[in-house]
Amino acid sequence: MTMVPALGVMVVVAVLSLFVAPKGIQQVEMLLTKQDAMTEFDTLAPGRFQLLEGGNRVTYTEALSSDRQQMQKVFIASRTDDISSPAMSLVLADSGRISTVEEQGQRYLILNDGFRYDMTPGMGNVRIIEYETYGLRMEERTINDEISREQALPTGELMKSDDTRLIAELQWRLSLPLLVPIIVLLAVPLSRVNPRQGRFVKLLPGVLLYLFYLALLMFARSAVDDQRIPATIGVWWVHAIYLAIGLFMVSQEALQLKLGRSNANA
């Protein structure tokens, strides 16, 4: 009777382990990758000074359009430790916009009607440039579309791979639903206790048995990943041991019930 709902739970765990969880991890990785690839102007907030590039640049805009392409009252202060170039540069502009060169795939910040001040702190020399249009190339960060974490790879892709790292991940995903009926098989004999022993006398042994099961699975997965255990053996020996323990406990319980009935009839 307990195996019927256990099989239903096993199907749910299989769907989560084989399909839902990898897809979720993949989406999270893609979001984090895109976040890392964003430039300072993608995260710019109007009316706020934004410190970027390890503190070497401060950017400010008074207003920003809804599509984040048009700016008003732009202020950019940057500094460099290069001796051959000015140590500090200030750029002011009445307005600015983002422009993309399709052939190069490069974006530029085009500033209009402003001034640029190049100076070195502690020195009186200041170079002032007045401009009508001034372009700043925006540093682009490449987005790596390749999924590096094996947890994010689709299950179908894992099945086609000969990489022990991916085989270990596949066996781990298959182990989670397989664990459910084996645990239920162990839980049935552990749930029956002598009333004189107390209701929770087998609770601690059951918890320890389950934790040891998970610990052995994680050890086997790591051993397959490190090629200390052949992939053909993999994590299956752990399930085989616990399945044998469960069958033994169930058979022992059935034998005790049979002997009890025989003694009662006698």
Short mmCIF file of C-alpha atoms in Angstrom, two decimals, residues 73-227:
data_model
loop_
_atom_site.label_atom_id
_atom_site.label_comp_id
_atom_site.label_asym_id
_atom_site.label_seq_id
_atom_site.Cartn_x
_atom_site.Cartn_y
_atom_site.Cartn_z
CA LYS A 73 23.03 66.70 -18.15
CA VAL A 74 25.78 64.09 -18.22
CA PHE A 75 28.83 64.14 -15.94
CA ILE A 76 31.71 61.65 -16.26
CA ALA A 77 34.86 61.80 -14.11
CA SER A 78 37.63 59.29 -14.71
CA ARG A 79 41.19 58.90 -13.59
CA THR A 80 44.20 56.86 -14.69
CA ASP A 81 47.56 55.99 -13.20
CA ASP A 82 49.26 56.07 -16.61
CA ILE A 83 52.09 58.62 -16.44
CA SER A 84 51.96 59.35 -20.19
CA SER A 85 48.34 60.58 -20.05
CA PRO A 86 46.48 63.08 -17.86
CA ALA A 87 45.72 61.72 -14.41
CA MET A 88 42.12 62.95 -14.35
CA SER A 89 39.50 63.74 -16.95
CA LEU A 90 36.13 65.46 -16.50
CA VAL A 91 33.50 65.35 -19.25
CA LEU A 92 30.35 67.49 -19.10
CA ALA A 93 27.54 67.44 -21.65
CA ASP A 94 24.05 68.86 -22.01
CA SER A 95 22.78 65.62 -23.50
CA GLY A 96 23.92 62.21 -24.64
CA ARG A 97 22.68 59.15 -26.48
CA ILE A 98 23.72 55.57 -27.11
CA SER A 99 24.73 54.77 -30.69
CA THR A 100 25.57 51.35 -32.12
CA VAL A 101 27.80 50.70 -35.12
CA GLU A 102 26.18 47.66 -36.71
CA GLU A 103 29.24 46.64 -38.76
CA GLN A 104 31.48 46.55 -35.71
CA GLY A 105 28.88 45.56 -33.16
CA GLN A 106 30.30 48.33 -30.97
CA ARG A 107 28.37 50.85 -28.89
CA TYR A 108 29.32 54.49 -28.35
CA LEU A 109 28.13 57.20 -26.01
CA ILE A 110 27.61 60.31 -28.14
CA LEU A 111 27.72 63.49 -26.04
CA ASN A 112 26.47 66.86 -27.28
CA ASP A 113 27.41 70.45 -26.39
CA GLY A 114 29.86 70.15 -23.55
CA PHE A 115 33.39 70.45 -22.24
CA ARG A 116 36.23 68.09 -21.43
CA TYR A 117 38.82 68.98 -18.77
CA ASP A 118 42.13 67.08 -18.62
CA MET A 119 44.23 67.77 -15.55
CA THR A 120 46.77 66.39 -13.13
CA PRO A 121 46.05 66.95 -9.41
CA GLY A 122 48.62 69.26 -7.82
CA MET A 123 49.53 70.90 -11.11
CA GLY A 124 48.10 74.05 -12.62
CA ASN A 125 48.02 72.87 -16.21
CA VAL A 126 44.48 72.17 -17.37
CA ARG A 127 43.49 71.37 -20.94
CA ILE A 128 39.96 72.47 -21.81
CA ILE A 129 38.18 71.18 -24.90
CA GLU A 130 34.82 72.54 -25.96
CA TYR A 131 32.89 70.29 -28.30
CA GLU A 132 29.60 70.01 -30.10
CA THR A 133 29.79 66.22 -30.45
CA TYR A 134 32.05 63.90 -28.51
CA GLY A 135 32.08 60.08 -28.71
CA LEU A 136 33.11 57.64 -26.00
CA ARG A 137 33.51 53.99 -26.85
CA MET A 138 31.67 51.83 -24.36
CA GLU A 139 33.58 48.82 -23.14
CA GLU A 140 31.71 45.68 -24.14
CA ARG A 141 31.91 42.55 -22.05
CA THR A 142 31.54 39.33 -23.96
CA ILE A 143 28.70 37.04 -22.96
CA ASN A 144 29.70 33.42 -22.64
CA ASP A 145 26.69 31.40 -23.78
CA GLU A 146 28.36 28.10 -22.96
CA ILE A 147 26.96 26.47 -19.83
CA SER A 148 29.92 25.48 -17.69
CA ARG A 149 28.13 23.85 -14.77
CA GLU A 150 27.10 20.26 -15.32
CA GLN A 151 24.05 20.84 -13.09
CA ALA A 152 22.65 23.16 -15.75
CA LEU A 153 23.09 20.82 -18.71
CA PRO A 154 19.96 19.09 -20.09
CA THR A 155 19.60 15.44 -19.16
CA GLY A 156 19.56 14.40 -22.83
CA GLU A 157 22.98 15.98 -23.32
CA LEU A 158 24.36 14.14 -20.30
CA MET A 159 23.19 10.82 -21.75
CA LYS A 160 25.26 11.39 -24.90
CA SER A 161 28.48 12.26 -23.07
CA ASP A 162 31.41 9.98 -22.19
CA ASP A 163 32.83 12.52 -19.72
CA THR A 164 32.96 10.97 -16.25
CA ARG A 165 32.02 14.31 -14.72
CA LEU A 166 28.79 14.38 -16.73
CA ILE A 167 28.15 10.68 -16.15
CA ALA A 168 28.39 11.26 -12.40
CA GLU A 169 25.86 14.11 -12.69
CA LEU A 170 23.47 11.91 -14.72
CA GLN A 171 23.69 9.08 -12.21
CA TRP A 172 23.02 11.52 -9.38
CA ARG A 173 19.87 12.79 -11.11
CA LEU A 174 18.64 9.24 -11.63
CA SER A 175 19.47 8.36 -8.03
CA LEU A 176 17.11 10.91 -6.51
CA PRO A 177 13.86 9.32 -7.80
CA LEU A 178 15.27 5.82 -7.25
CA LEU A 179 15.94 6.73 -3.64
CA VAL A 180 12.21 7.22 -2.89
CA PRO A 181 10.92 3.61 -3.13
CA ILE A 182 14.01 2.24 -1.38
CA ILE A 183 13.53 4.64 1.52
CA VAL A 184 9.85 3.69 1.72
CA LEU A 185 10.87 0.02 1.78
CA LEU A 186 13.09 0.77 4.77
CA ALA A 187 10.52 2.98 6.46
CA VAL A 188 7.79 0.32 6.69
CA PRO A 189 9.61 -2.10 9.03
CA LEU A 190 11.16 0.83 10.94
CA SER A 191 7.70 2.26 11.61
CA ARG A 192 6.54 -0.77 13.58
CA VAL A 193 7.66 -0.82 17.20
CA ASN A 194 6.75 -2.64 20.37
CA PRO A 195 4.36 -0.43 22.39
CA ARG A 196 6.49 -1.03 25.49
CA GLN A 197 9.58 0.35 23.71
CA GLY A 198 8.08 3.74 22.96
CA ARG A 199 6.81 5.34 19.78
CA PHE A 200 10.09 6.93 18.66
CA VAL A 201 12.58 4.20 19.52
CA LYS A 202 13.41 3.58 15.83
CA LEU A 203 13.28 7.21 14.76
CA LEU A 204 16.97 7.96 15.39
CA PRO A 205 18.22 4.77 13.67
CA GLY A 206 15.98 5.57 10.68
CA VAL A 207 17.34 9.13 10.39
CA LEU A 208 20.93 7.91 10.67
CA LEU A 209 20.28 5.21 8.08
CA TYR A 210 18.91 7.81 5.65
CA LEU A 211 21.77 10.26 6.23
CA PHE A 212 24.31 7.49 5.72
CA TYR A 213 22.51 6.60 2.48
CA LEU A 214 22.89 10.17 1.18
CA ALA A 215 26.51 10.33 2.35
CA LEU A 216 27.34 7.13 0.46
CA LEU A 217 25.62 8.45 -2.68
CA MET A 218 27.61 11.68 -2.56
CA PHE A 219 30.83 9.72 -1.99
CA ALA A 220 30.04 7.44 -4.95
CA ARG A 221 29.25 10.43 -7.16
CA SER A 222 32.54 12.09 -6.27
CA ALA A 223 34.40 8.82 -6.84
CA VAL A 224 32.90 8.44 -10.32
CA ASP A 225 33.79 12.07 -11.09
CA ASP A 226 37.40 11.44 -10.00
CA GLN A 227 37.50 8.07 -11.84
#
